[in-house]
Short mmCIF file of C-alpha atoms in Angstrom, two decimals:
data_model
loop_
_atom_site.label_atom_id
_atom_site.label_comp_id
_atom_site.label_asym_id
_atom_site.label_seq_id
_atom_site.Cartn_x
_atom_site.Cartn_y
_atom_site.Cartn_z
CA UNK F 20 54.87 20.74 -37.98
CA UNK F 21 57.60 22.87 -38.08
CA UNK F 22 60.69 20.79 -40.60
CA UNK F 23 63.50 22.46 -38.46
CA UNK F 24 62.25 21.90 -34.65
CA UNK F 25 61.44 18.65 -35.61
CA UNK F 26 64.62 18.10 -37.39
CA UNK F 27 66.53 19.07 -33.93
CA UNK F 28 64.85 17.83 -31.43
CA UNK F 29 65.16 14.71 -33.51
CA UNK F 30 68.68 14.72 -33.77
CA UNK F 31 69.37 15.66 -29.67
CA UNK F 32 67.32 12.46 -28.63
CA UNK F 33 69.03 10.17 -30.85
CA UNK F 34 71.85 11.27 -29.15
CA UNK F 35 70.48 10.64 -25.37
CA UNK F 36 69.21 6.75 -26.44
CA UNK F 37 73.46 6.51 -27.76
CA UNK F 38 74.37 7.65 -24.08
CA UNK F 39 71.44 5.00 -23.15
CA UNK F 40 72.60 2.52 -24.38
CA UNK F 41 76.64 3.25 -24.16
CA UNK F 42 76.19 3.46 -20.37
CA UNK F 43 76.23 0.27 -20.26
CA UNK F 44 79.61 0.18 -20.69
CA UNK F 45 79.99 3.18 -18.42
CA UNK F 46 81.65 2.43 -15.45
CA UNK F 47 82.19 -0.79 -16.06
CA UNK F 48 80.98 -3.47 -13.60
CA UNK F 49 81.67 -7.47 -14.03
CA UNK F 50 77.69 -7.73 -14.85
CA UNK F 51 74.56 -5.55 -13.90
CA UNK F 52 73.72 -8.66 -12.23
CA UNK F 53 72.52 -7.47 -8.74
CA UNK F 54 70.59 -4.79 -7.97
CA UNK F 55 73.43 -2.28 -6.43
CA UNK F 56 75.03 -2.98 -10.18
CA UNK F 57 71.84 -2.33 -12.16
CA UNK F 58 69.44 -0.42 -9.59
CA UNK F 59 72.03 1.44 -7.72
CA UNK F 60 74.87 2.39 -10.57
CA UNK F 61 77.67 -0.29 -8.38
CA UNK F 62 76.90 2.35 -5.44
CA UNK F 63 79.97 4.84 -6.69
CA UNK F 64 77.93 8.18 -8.25
CA UNK F 65 81.13 11.25 -7.16
CA UNK F 66 79.72 14.60 -6.26
CA UNK F 67 79.92 15.99 -10.04
CA UNK F 68 77.60 12.69 -11.26
CA UNK F 69 75.26 12.45 -8.17
CA UNK F 70 74.59 16.48 -8.63
CA UNK F 71 72.91 15.74 -12.24
CA UNK F 72 71.82 12.33 -11.30
CA UNK F 73 69.76 13.74 -8.02
CA UNK F 74 69.14 17.13 -9.63
CA UNK F 75 67.57 15.37 -12.74
CA UNK F 76 65.69 13.29 -10.54
CA UNK F 77 63.60 16.02 -8.72
CA UNK F 78 63.46 18.67 -11.43
CA UNK F 79 61.19 16.49 -13.58
CA UNK F 80 60.03 17.66 -16.53
CA UNK F 81 57.10 18.62 -15.21
CA UNK F 82 58.06 20.74 -13.14
CA UNK F 83 59.56 22.84 -15.83
CA UNK F 84 55.72 22.33 -17.64
CA UNK F 85 54.09 22.65 -13.80
CA UNK F 86 55.34 25.15 -12.21
CA UNK F 87 55.19 28.10 -14.82
CA UNK F 88 51.88 27.32 -15.67
CA UNK F 89 50.53 28.19 -12.35
CA UNK F 90 51.54 31.03 -12.64
CA UNK F 91 50.29 31.74 -15.81
CA UNK F 92 47.41 30.39 -14.91
CA UNK F 93 47.07 33.30 -11.87
CA UNK F 94 47.44 30.76 -9.22
CA UNK F 95 48.28 32.92 -6.09
CA UNK F 96 50.26 30.21 -4.31
CA UNK F 97 51.79 29.00 -7.53
CA UNK F 98 55.47 29.63 -6.35
CA UNK F 99 55.34 27.53 -3.70
CA UNK F 100 57.61 25.08 -5.97
CA UNK F 101 60.96 27.36 -5.52
CA UNK F 102 61.09 27.85 -1.95
CA UNK F 103 59.63 24.06 -0.68
CA UNK F 104 62.97 22.88 -2.44
CA UNK F 105 65.49 25.61 -0.69
CA UNK F 106 63.93 24.36 2.40
CA UNK F 107 64.39 20.66 2.11
CA UNK F 108 68.47 20.53 1.61
CA UNK F 109 69.39 21.82 5.18
CA UNK F 110 66.86 18.71 5.96
CA UNK F 111 69.09 16.06 3.70
CA UNK F 112 72.11 17.86 5.38
CA UNK F 113 71.11 15.77 8.21
CA UNK F 114 69.16 12.79 7.89
CA UNK F 115 70.17 11.16 4.54
CA UNK F 116 73.98 10.57 5.80
CA UNK F 117 72.84 9.04 8.21
CA UNK F 118 70.49 6.48 5.99
CA UNK F 119 73.30 6.72 3.54
CA UNK F 120 75.56 4.46 6.36
CA UNK F 121 73.45 1.95 7.54
CA UNK F 122 72.33 1.27 3.68
CA UNK F 123 75.56 0.98 3.03
CA UNK F 124 76.18 -0.91 6.45
CA UNK F 125 73.38 -3.11 5.72
CA UNK F 126 73.28 -3.48 1.43
CA UNK F 127 69.46 -1.99 2.24
CA UNK F 128 68.44 -1.36 -1.32
CA UNK F 129 65.39 0.46 -0.50
CA UNK F 130 64.15 2.90 2.42
CA UNK F 131 61.48 -0.47 3.23
CA UNK F 132 64.78 -2.56 3.21
CA UNK F 133 65.91 -0.01 6.15
CA UNK F 134 62.44 0.06 8.01
CA UNK F 135 62.06 -4.09 7.72
CA UNK F 136 65.07 -4.12 9.46
CA UNK F 137 65.04 -1.46 11.54
CA UNK F 138 61.53 -2.41 13.15
CA UNK F 139 62.03 -6.36 12.62
CA UNK F 140 58.27 -6.35 10.41
CA UNK F 141 57.73 -7.28 7.29
CA UNK F 142 54.62 -5.80 7.49
CA UNK F 143 55.42 -2.48 8.14
CA UNK F 144 58.46 -2.64 5.54
CA UNK F 145 55.46 -3.80 3.09
CA UNK F 146 53.27 -0.56 4.12
CA UNK F 147 56.53 1.42 3.29
CA UNK F 148 56.91 0.18 -0.57
CA UNK F 149 53.19 -0.02 -1.09
CA UNK F 150 52.75 3.61 -0.78
CA UNK F 151 56.33 3.97 -2.52
CA UNK F 152 54.67 2.44 -5.45
CA UNK F 153 51.20 3.75 -5.03
CA UNK F 154 52.84 7.81 -4.93
CA UNK F 155 55.61 6.72 -8.06
CA UNK F 156 53.01 5.53 -11.15
CA UNK F 157 51.27 8.89 -11.10
CA UNK F 158 55.00 10.22 -11.02
CA UNK F 159 56.30 8.29 -14.04
CA UNK F 160 52.75 9.37 -15.98
CA UNK F 161 53.26 12.76 -15.09
CA UNK F 162 56.53 12.59 -16.92
CA UNK F 163 54.28 11.19 -19.48
CA UNK F 164 51.35 14.53 -19.47
CA UNK F 165 54.80 16.36 -19.74
CA UNK F 166 55.97 14.80 -23.38
CA UNK F 167 52.35 14.97 -24.52
CA UNK F 168 52.05 18.46 -24.28
CA UNK F 169 55.89 19.67 -25.90
CA UNK F 170 54.84 16.55 -28.73
CA UNK F 171 51.46 18.61 -29.12
CA UNK F 172 52.76 22.43 -29.58
CA UNK F 173 55.31 20.47 -31.96
CA UNK F 174 52.75 19.57 -33.48
CA UNK F 175 53.75 15.75 -33.75
CA UNK F 176 50.97 13.15 -34.08
CA UNK F 177 48.46 15.79 -33.90
CA UNK F 178 47.21 15.44 -37.86
CA UNK F 179 45.63 12.39 -37.82
CA UNK F 180 41.60 11.06 -36.29
CA UNK F 181 43.71 7.98 -35.61
CA UNK F 182 44.64 7.39 -31.62
CA UNK F 183 47.55 5.29 -32.50
CA UNK F 184 49.08 7.51 -34.47
CA UNK F 185 48.02 10.75 -33.00
CA UNK F 186 50.28 8.75 -29.78
CA UNK F 187 53.24 6.97 -31.24
CA UNK F 188 55.67 9.57 -30.91
CA UNK F 189 54.72 8.83 -27.38
CA UNK F 190 54.63 5.21 -27.82
CA UNK F 191 58.69 5.39 -29.55
CA UNK F 192 59.52 7.25 -26.86
CA UNK F 193 59.27 4.89 -23.99
CA UNK F 194 60.07 2.07 -26.04
CA UNK F 195 62.94 3.28 -26.48
CA UNK F 196 63.61 4.24 -22.42
CA UNK F 197 62.30 1.28 -21.33
CA UNK F 198 64.78 -0.30 -23.59
CA UNK F 199 67.97 1.02 -22.56
CA UNK F 200 66.66 1.32 -19.23
CA UNK F 201 66.51 -2.18 -19.17
CA UNK F 202 69.85 -3.10 -20.86
CA UNK F 203 72.03 0.26 -18.13
CA UNK F 204 69.93 0.20 -14.71
CA UNK F 205 70.32 3.60 -13.11
CA UNK F 206 73.71 4.09 -15.29
CA UNK F 207 71.14 5.27 -17.84
CA UNK F 208 69.65 8.17 -17.01
CA UNK F 209 72.75 8.95 -15.25
CA UNK F 210 74.68 9.92 -18.32
CA UNK F 211 72.00 11.57 -19.89
CA UNK F 212 71.30 14.09 -16.89
CA UNK F 213 74.84 15.73 -18.54
CA UNK F 214 72.63 15.80 -21.39
CA UNK F 215 69.31 16.74 -20.16
CA UNK F 216 70.27 19.27 -17.77
CA UNK F 217 73.10 20.89 -19.68
CA UNK F 218 70.62 21.47 -22.52
CA UNK F 219 67.98 22.71 -19.87
CA UNK F 220 70.05 25.21 -18.27
CA UNK F 221 71.01 26.82 -21.80
CA UNK F 222 67.30 27.35 -23.00
CA UNK F 223 66.36 28.67 -19.06
CA UNK F 224 68.98 31.15 -19.64
CA UNK F 225 68.57 32.48 -22.81
CA UNK F 226 64.83 32.26 -22.22
CA UNK F 227 65.10 34.82 -19.13
CA UNK F 228 67.45 36.99 -20.49
CA UNK F 229 66.78 36.93 -24.95
CA UNK F 230 62.42 36.61 -23.95
CA UNK F 231 62.26 39.44 -21.81
CA UNK F 232 63.76 41.94 -24.62
CA UNK F 233 61.47 40.63 -26.93
CA UNK F 234 58.13 41.69 -25.23
CA UNK F 235 59.20 45.30 -23.64
CA UNK F 236 61.52 44.10 -20.84
CA UNK F 237 60.90 42.27 -16.70
CA UNK F 238 59.28 45.54 -15.79
CA UNK F 239 56.21 45.35 -18.66
CA UNK F 240 56.08 41.87 -17.94
CA UNK F 241 55.13 42.51 -14.30
CA UNK F 242 52.59 45.05 -15.39
CA UNK F 243 51.05 43.22 -17.99
CA UNK F 244 50.79 39.42 -15.57
CA UNK F 245 49.19 42.07 -13.43
CA UNK F 246 46.62 43.88 -15.41
CA UNK F 247 45.39 40.17 -16.95
CA UNK F 248 45.28 39.24 -13.13
CA UNK F 249 42.99 42.33 -12.07
CA UNK F 250 41.42 42.56 -15.23
CA UNK F 251 40.04 38.56 -14.35
CA UNK F 252 38.88 39.07 -11.11
CA UNK F 253 36.90 42.31 -12.08
CA UNK F 254 35.40 40.39 -14.84
CA UNK F 255 34.12 37.34 -12.42
CA UNK F 256 34.21 39.36 -9.24
CA UNK F 257 30.95 37.40 -8.13
CA UNK F 258 32.07 34.30 -9.09
CA UNK F 259 35.47 34.55 -7.75
CA UNK F 260 33.46 36.30 -4.56
CA UNK F 261 30.98 33.11 -4.07
CA UNK F 262 34.01 30.30 -4.46
CA UNK F 263 33.45 28.88 -7.70
CA UNK F 264 36.07 30.32 -9.63
CA UNK F 265 39.42 30.81 -7.69
CA UNK F 266 41.01 34.71 -7.80
CA UNK F 267 43.77 35.40 -9.89
CA UNK F 268 47.27 37.30 -8.21
CA UNK F 269 51.25 37.69 -8.10
CA UNK F 270 51.34 37.66 -4.60
CA UNK F 271 49.44 35.40 -2.00
CA UNK F 272 46.95 37.71 0.08
CA UNK F 273 46.67 37.10 4.07
CA UNK F 274 43.83 34.40 3.67
CA UNK F 275 46.25 32.34 1.45
CA UNK F 276 49.79 32.41 3.29
CA UNK F 277 49.07 29.58 5.53
CA UNK F 278 48.28 28.05 2.29
CA UNK F 279 51.36 28.73 1.03
CA UNK F 280 53.77 28.29 4.22
CA UNK F 281 52.40 24.20 4.39
CA UNK F 282 52.72 23.95 0.25
CA UNK F 283 56.19 24.55 0.84
CA UNK F 284 56.95 23.10 3.86
CA UNK F 285 54.84 19.24 3.45
CA UNK F 286 56.29 19.45 -0.13
CA UNK F 287 59.83 19.92 0.95
CA UNK F 288 59.30 16.96 3.93
CA UNK F 289 57.52 14.51 1.67
CA UNK F 290 60.12 15.29 -1.32
CA UNK F 291 62.95 12.99 -1.00
CA UNK F 292 60.61 10.41 1.10
CA UNK F 293 60.02 9.39 -3.02
CA UNK F 294 61.79 6.10 -3.38
CA UNK F 295 63.81 7.36 -6.80
CA UNK F 296 64.85 10.05 -4.55
CA UNK F 297 66.11 8.10 -2.29
CA UNK F 298 67.29 5.82 -5.12
CA UNK F 299 69.42 8.57 -5.98
CA UNK F 300 71.31 9.45 -2.94
CA UNK F 301 72.18 4.89 -2.36
CA UNK F 302 74.17 5.65 -5.63
CA UNK F 303 76.50 7.69 -4.16
CA UNK F 304 79.78 6.55 -3.36
CA UNK F 305 79.98 8.45 0.05
CA UNK F 306 78.33 10.59 3.14
CA UNK F 307 80.54 13.84 2.16
CA UNK F 308 78.95 13.77 -1.61
CA UNK F 309 75.70 13.67 0.35
CA UNK F 310 76.04 16.47 1.99
CA UNK F 311 78.54 18.40 -0.78
CA UNK F 312 75.10 17.63 -3.16
CA UNK F 313 73.41 19.08 -0.46
CA UNK F 314 74.91 22.39 -0.64
CA UNK F 315 74.94 22.62 -4.46
CA UNK F 316 71.41 21.74 -5.55
CA UNK F 317 69.97 25.05 -4.60
CA UNK F 318 71.28 26.14 -8.11
CA UNK F 319 68.33 24.16 -9.22
CA UNK F 320 66.10 26.34 -7.03
CA UNK F 321 67.93 29.40 -8.88
CA UNK F 322 67.15 27.50 -12.80
CA UNK F 323 63.92 26.87 -11.50
CA UNK F 324 62.77 30.36 -9.91
CA UNK F 325 64.03 31.80 -13.40
CA UNK F 326 61.44 29.51 -15.04
CA UNK F 327 58.62 30.15 -12.83
CA UNK F 328 58.56 33.56 -14.17
CA UNK F 329 57.97 32.68 -17.85
CA UNK F 330 54.44 32.15 -16.76
CA UNK F 331 54.40 35.98 -16.72
CA UNK F 332 56.58 36.10 -20.07
CA UNK F 333 53.68 34.09 -21.77
CA UNK F 334 50.77 36.20 -20.83
CA UNK F 335 52.92 39.58 -21.73
CA UNK F 336 53.80 37.92 -25.10
CA UNK F 337 49.89 37.64 -25.66
CA UNK F 338 50.37 33.24 -25.45
CA UNK F 339 47.13 32.05 -25.73
CA UNK F 340 45.66 28.74 -24.99
CA UNK F 341 43.46 26.29 -23.25
CA UNK F 342 45.72 24.24 -21.59
CA UNK F 343 48.09 26.42 -19.43
CA UNK F 344 51.16 23.42 -19.33
CA UNK F 345 50.99 24.71 -23.23
CA UNK F 346 51.95 28.04 -22.22
CA UNK F 347 56.21 28.02 -22.09
CA UNK F 348 56.40 25.23 -24.96
CA UNK F 349 53.70 27.64 -26.91
CA UNK F 350 55.69 31.01 -25.78
CA UNK F 351 59.19 29.15 -26.84
CA UNK F 352 57.57 27.91 -30.36
CA UNK F 353 56.52 31.58 -30.87
CA UNK F 354 59.41 33.40 -29.77
CA UNK F 355 62.58 31.49 -30.16
CA UNK F 356 64.31 30.72 -34.05
CA UNK F 357 62.87 27.36 -35.04
CA UNK F 358 66.94 25.06 -34.26
CA UNK F 359 66.51 26.74 -31.10
CA UNK F 360 62.65 26.03 -30.32
CA UNK F 361 63.94 22.16 -31.17
CA UNK F 362 66.87 22.13 -28.62
CA UNK F 363 64.06 23.61 -25.57
CA UNK F 364 62.09 20.88 -26.84
CA UNK F 365 64.59 18.34 -26.59
CA UNK F 366 65.68 19.16 -23.48
CA UNK F 367 62.19 19.25 -22.34
CA UNK F 368 61.29 15.81 -23.17
CA UNK F 369 64.78 14.04 -22.10
CA UNK F 370 64.02 15.77 -18.92
CA UNK F 371 60.98 13.83 -18.53
CA UNK F 372 63.46 10.37 -19.25
CA UNK F 373 65.82 10.98 -16.99
CA UNK F 374 63.52 10.73 -13.85
CA UNK F 375 61.06 8.61 -15.32
CA UNK F 376 63.64 6.14 -16.04
CA UNK F 377 65.01 6.45 -12.15
CA UNK F 378 61.51 6.28 -11.22
CA UNK F 379 60.70 3.08 -12.70
CA UNK F 380 63.73 1.31 -11.23
CA UNK F 381 62.94 2.81 -7.83
CA UNK F 382 59.48 0.81 -8.09
CA UNK F 383 60.72 -1.93 -9.68
CA UNK F 384 63.42 -2.25 -6.32
CA UNK F 385 60.79 -1.88 -4.01
CA UNK F 386 59.01 -4.55 -5.56
CA UNK F 387 61.65 -7.28 -5.73
CA UNK F 388 63.52 -6.55 -2.36
CA UNK F 389 60.17 -6.12 0.02
CA UNK F 390 56.92 -7.95 -2.23
CA UNK F 391 59.29 -10.60 -4.16
CA UNK F 392 62.04 -11.49 -1.98
CA UNK F 393 60.32 -10.76 1.42
CA UNK F 394 57.75 -12.35 0.61
CA UNK F 395 56.90 -14.87 -2.51
CA UNK F 396 61.11 -15.62 -2.91
CA UNK F 397 63.42 -15.08 0.13
CA UNK F 398 66.03 -17.39 -1.04
CA UNK F 399 66.33 -15.18 -4.23
CA UNK F 400 69.98 -14.48 -5.74
CA UNK F 401 70.88 -11.06 -6.51
CA UNK F 402 70.48 -12.55 -10.21
CA UNK F 403 66.75 -13.43 -9.66
CA UNK F 404 66.17 -9.82 -7.61
CA UNK F 405 67.96 -7.59 -11.14
CA UNK F 406 65.66 -9.60 -13.35
CA UNK F 407 62.87 -9.42 -10.93
CA UNK F 408 63.44 -5.57 -11.63
CA UNK F 409 64.55 -5.07 -14.71
CA UNK F 410 61.19 -6.89 -16.36
CA UNK F 411 59.32 -5.11 -13.52
CA UNK F 412 60.53 -1.47 -14.15
CA UNK F 413 59.50 -2.77 -17.88
CA UNK F 414 55.76 -3.09 -16.29
CA UNK F 415 56.01 -0.06 -14.42
CA UNK F 416 56.36 1.88 -17.88
CA UNK F 417 53.86 0.62 -19.56
CA UNK F 418 51.27 0.73 -16.55
CA UNK F 419 52.14 4.66 -16.46
CA UNK F 420 51.86 4.74 -20.39
CA UNK F 421 48.18 3.18 -20.06
CA UNK F 422 47.55 5.25 -17.35
CA UNK F 423 47.84 8.85 -18.97
CA UNK F 424 46.36 7.14 -22.68
CA UNK F 425 42.67 5.80 -20.87
CA UNK F 426 42.20 8.60 -18.63
CA UNK F 427 42.54 12.26 -18.72
CA UNK F 428 45.32 14.66 -17.64
CA UNK F 429 43.52 15.63 -14.64
CA UNK F 430 43.34 12.48 -13.05
CA UNK F 431 47.22 12.03 -13.28
CA UNK F 432 47.31 15.32 -11.42
CA UNK F 433 44.42 14.37 -8.91
CA UNK F 434 46.38 11.09 -8.06
CA UNK F 435 49.97 13.06 -7.77
CA UNK F 436 48.30 14.91 -5.22
CA UNK F 437 47.49 12.08 -3.73
CA UNK F 438 51.03 11.01 -3.63
CA UNK F 439 52.85 13.49 -1.93
CA UNK F 440 49.88 12.77 0.74
CA UNK F 441 50.66 8.98 1.04
CA UNK F 442 54.59 9.68 0.75
CA UNK F 443 54.58 12.19 3.24
CA UNK F 444 52.87 9.36 6.07
CA UNK F 445 56.66 7.17 5.86
CA UNK F 446 58.09 10.15 7.28
CA UNK F 447 57.85 8.59 10.74
CA UNK F 448 59.32 5.20 9.96
CA UNK F 449 62.24 6.27 7.61
CA UNK F 450 63.32 9.92 9.36
CA UNK F 451 62.06 9.24 12.84
CA UNK F 452 63.39 5.67 12.94
CA UNK F 453 67.09 7.05 11.40
CA UNK F 454 67.34 8.63 15.00
CA UNK F 455 65.45 7.20 17.03
CA UNK F 456 63.21 3.63 18.15
CA UNK F 457 61.25 4.51 20.63
CA UNK F 458 58.49 4.78 18.59
CA UNK F 459 56.98 1.01 18.37
CA UNK F 460 56.21 -1.23 15.14
CA UNK F 461 52.70 -1.66 15.47
CA UNK F 462 51.99 1.60 16.57
CA UNK F 463 54.07 3.28 13.65
CA UNK F 464 52.08 0.89 10.98
CA UNK F 465 48.40 2.14 12.84
CA UNK F 466 50.21 5.68 12.05
CA UNK F 467 50.84 5.31 8.67
CA UNK F 468 47.23 3.26 7.89
CA UNK F 469 45.96 6.61 10.08
CA UNK F 470 47.45 8.91 7.90
CA UNK F 471 47.04 7.01 4.29
CA UNK F 472 42.89 7.02 5.60
CA UNK F 473 42.64 10.12 6.90
CA UNK F 474 44.32 12.11 4.02
CA UNK F 475 42.89 10.50 1.16
CA UNK F 476 39.45 11.28 2.46
CA UNK F 477 40.37 14.75 3.33
CA UNK F 478 41.90 14.86 -0.57
CA UNK F 479 38.46 13.00 -1.82
CA UNK F 480 36.28 15.99 -0.63
CA UNK F 481 37.88 18.58 -2.62
CA UNK F 482 35.81 19.56 -5.35
CA UNK F 483 37.28 21.42 -8.73
CA UNK F 484 36.02 24.47 -7.68
CA UNK F 485 34.27 24.82 -11.48
CA UNK F 486 32.80 21.61 -10.48
CA UNK F 487 31.16 20.98 -6.81
CA UNK F 488 30.58 17.09 -7.93
CA UNK F 489 34.14 16.48 -8.27
CA UNK F 490 36.82 14.96 -5.94
CA UNK F 491 40.74 15.31 -5.76
CA UNK F 492 40.15 18.83 -7.06
CA UNK F 493 42.90 20.12 -5.06
CA UNK F 494 45.75 19.95 -1.93
CA UNK F 495 43.97 22.55 0.37
CA UNK F 496 41.63 21.78 3.55
CA UNK F 497 40.72 23.90 6.46
CA UNK F 498 42.63 22.88 8.96
CA UNK F 499 40.23 21.41 11.76
CA UNK F 500 38.24 23.90 14.66
CA UNK F 501 39.95 26.95 12.18
CA UNK F 502 38.73 28.73 9.03
CA UNK F 503 42.39 28.63 7.66
CA UNK F 504 43.29 26.28 4.75
CA UNK F 505 46.19 24.19 4.94
CA UNK F 506 47.89 21.70 2.68
CA UNK F 507 46.17 18.09 2.72
CA UNK F 508 49.40 16.28 3.96
CA UNK F 509 49.98 17.80 6.63
CA UNK F 510 47.32 17.14 8.28
CA UNK F 511 47.48 13.76 7.59
CA UNK F 512 51.14 13.82 8.85
CA UNK F 513 49.84 14.94 12.29
CA UNK F 514 47.43 12.55 12.82
CA UNK F 515 49.76 10.09 11.74
CA UNK F 516 52.70 11.19 14.14
CA UNK F 517 49.54 11.47 17.17
CA UNK F 518 48.63 7.89 16.52
CA UNK F 519 52.36 6.96 16.57
CA UNK F 520 53.56 8.80 19.70
CA UNK F 521 50.19 8.18 21.72
CA UNK F 522 49.95 3.93 20.56
CA UNK F 523 53.77 3.81 21.56
CA UNK F 524 53.29 4.40 24.65
CA UNK F 525 50.68 2.72 24.99
CA UNK F 526 51.85 -0.50 23.70
CA UNK F 527 54.89 -0.22 25.83
CA UNK F 528 53.48 0.15 28.80
CA UNK F 529 51.45 -2.98 28.05
CA UNK F 530 54.49 -4.83 27.24
CA UNK F 531 54.13 -5.41 23.87
CA UNK F 532 57.39 -7.02 22.00
CA UNK F 533 58.54 -4.27 20.19
CA UNK F 534 61.08 -6.72 17.63
CA UNK F 535 64.89 -6.68 17.10
CA UNK F 536 66.85 -3.89 15.74
CA UNK F 537 68.88 -5.43 13.53
CA UNK F 538 71.36 -1.78 13.42
CA UNK F 539 73.43 -0.75 15.99
CA UNK F 540 74.21 3.06 16.63
CA UNK F 541 77.44 3.56 14.91
CA UNK F 542 75.75 1.75 11.66
CA UNK F 543 74.58 5.27 11.16
CA UNK F 544 77.89 7.15 11.45
CA UNK F 545 79.52 4.63 9.10
CA UNK F 546 81.36 6.17 5.90
CA UNK F 547 83.42 4.38 2.90
CA UNK F 548 86.40 2.12 3.87
CA UNK F 549 85.59 1.52 7.36
CA UNK F 550 84.85 -2.50 8.07
CA UNK F 551 81.66 -3.97 5.95
CA UNK F 552 81.76 -0.54 3.82
CA UNK F 553 83.54 -0.81 0.88
CA UNK F 554 83.86 2.09 -1.80
CA UNK F 555 81.76 -0.50 -4.47
CA UNK F 556 79.91 -2.48 -2.03
CA UNK F 557 80.08 -6.00 -2.99
CA UNK F 558 76.53 -7.61 -3.04
CA UNK F 559 78.51 -11.47 -2.71
CA UNK F 560 79.89 -10.38 0.70
CA UNK F 561 77.81 -10.51 4.22
CA UNK F 562 77.50 -7.53 5.51
CA UNK F 563 76.54 -6.79 9.41
CA UNK F 564 73.85 -7.86 10.72
#
C-alpha cells in the first residue's frame, strides 16, 4: 500500500460519509416517514440536482471500470456503451414526462404502481416488480465488484490470508453506505453525487490530457492497441478461426455490426426500465426538469467516450493484468502521482456508492408498494411503508454483499447480462401503456412470461468461448433463421411483443374483461401546480383516482 494514496482516498471517503448523514437535514422535510420523502427525496429536485443524481445513477462505478476494460481486452463491440447512452435521451424526452405526470397525479412511487393502476392488475404489477428486483440485485453486486477492483489495486486487505481481513474494507464501505441510506434516503446519494461527479470529471479530463503525453500521444496509443490486437489474432489464428477464442480489434467487422447495433439499441430501450433510473426521474420537480436533463445528460456520454479510450491507453502504457477490469485502476496507479491516484480511486469507489444507494432504495420501494402493501398489508400507513422500505434496503445491500463474496465475479456479470434481458420485458407494460390501453392486461402478462422464459433460455445456451460446457457466457445469439448474431434481449422482446399483440386480439374478440383503467387522458400531461399535482407532493392528501 502507498500511504499517500490511501490517505487521500480515506479523506475523500470520510467526506462523502459526512455528507451522506448530513443529507437527512438537506431540504428538510417534517420527517422522512413516507416513501415520497425517504424514497423520492420529496419529489422536489430541480434540473441541477437531478442532472447529478440521474447521471450518477446511470454512469456507475462498474461502468467506469468495465467499459475501458472491454476495449483493453480487445472486444470489437466493446464501445457500444457510448452510443446506447446517446440513443436513449430522445426516447426519454418523449415518454418519461408522461410517466412523471401520471405518477405525480396518482402518487405512484414505482413503475409497477403505474402498471397496476393502468391495467387494473395486481398480478401484472407484481410481475413488473419482481422483474425489477431480479434485475437490480446483480446490478448492485456489480457496484461491489467495481469497488473490489479498486481496493485490490490499492492493496487494501490483500496482504492477509484471512478472508475477513481481505474483505474488511468492503464491509466497512458498505456498512457506511447502509447507515446513511437508512437515515437519509434518496437525499444521501443526491448530495453525494455532487462530489462523485465532480471528482470523476476531474480525473477523466486530467487522464485524457495528461496520460497520452506520458505514453507517446494518441497516434501511438491507437497504433499500439491495433498492433497488440493484430499480434494476438496472428498468434491465435486457428483458435480465432474456430471460434474458441474471440478475435480482438478496434472496429467491428461486417459480421459483428448487427451485434454492435442491437446491443446499443436493446441496452438503450432497457436502461430507463430499471427501477433505479425511474426513481431518479420521479424525484424531480416538474416535467420540464426531465426534458432539460434529457438534453443535458449526453455530457456524461462524452465523458464515457473519453473514459473508454483509457483502455487503449493502458495497452500503450504497458499495463499487464490478468483481470481486464483492473486495467484502468492499475494505469492510474502506475502513471499518476500518488496523491492524484488517491483522488482517482476515491472517485471510482464513491461512484459505486451513489448508484448502489439508489438501486437499493428503488428495490425496497418495489417490495414495499407492490408486494408488502399490495398483498400483505393493504392498509399500511405512509410511516409503515417508509419503515418497511428502510429495512428492506438494508437487506438488499446485505444480499448483494453476500452474493459478491460467496460467488465469482463472472457469475455476477452473467446475472447482470440476464438483468438486461429481463428488464426489457417490462417495456410493453410500461412504455406502451403510457400511450395506449389497447393491449389486454392478460396478454401483456403472457408476453412478459414468454419474453422472460425465452430470453433466459437463450442466454443459458451461450457458453464462454474458453469453456464450451459453461452457460450465460455472452449477450449474443444467432437471430432465428439467420447466421447473424444479435442481442438476446431484443429477440426476447420481439417474442414478448408478438405474444402480447396476438393474444390481445384473441382476448378482446372473446370479450374477456380488460379491467378498469384508473388513469385518465389528461393525467399524462399534468404538470406542477395543476390540480392534484403539488410542487412537492403531499402524501397525506387524497390523490386523483
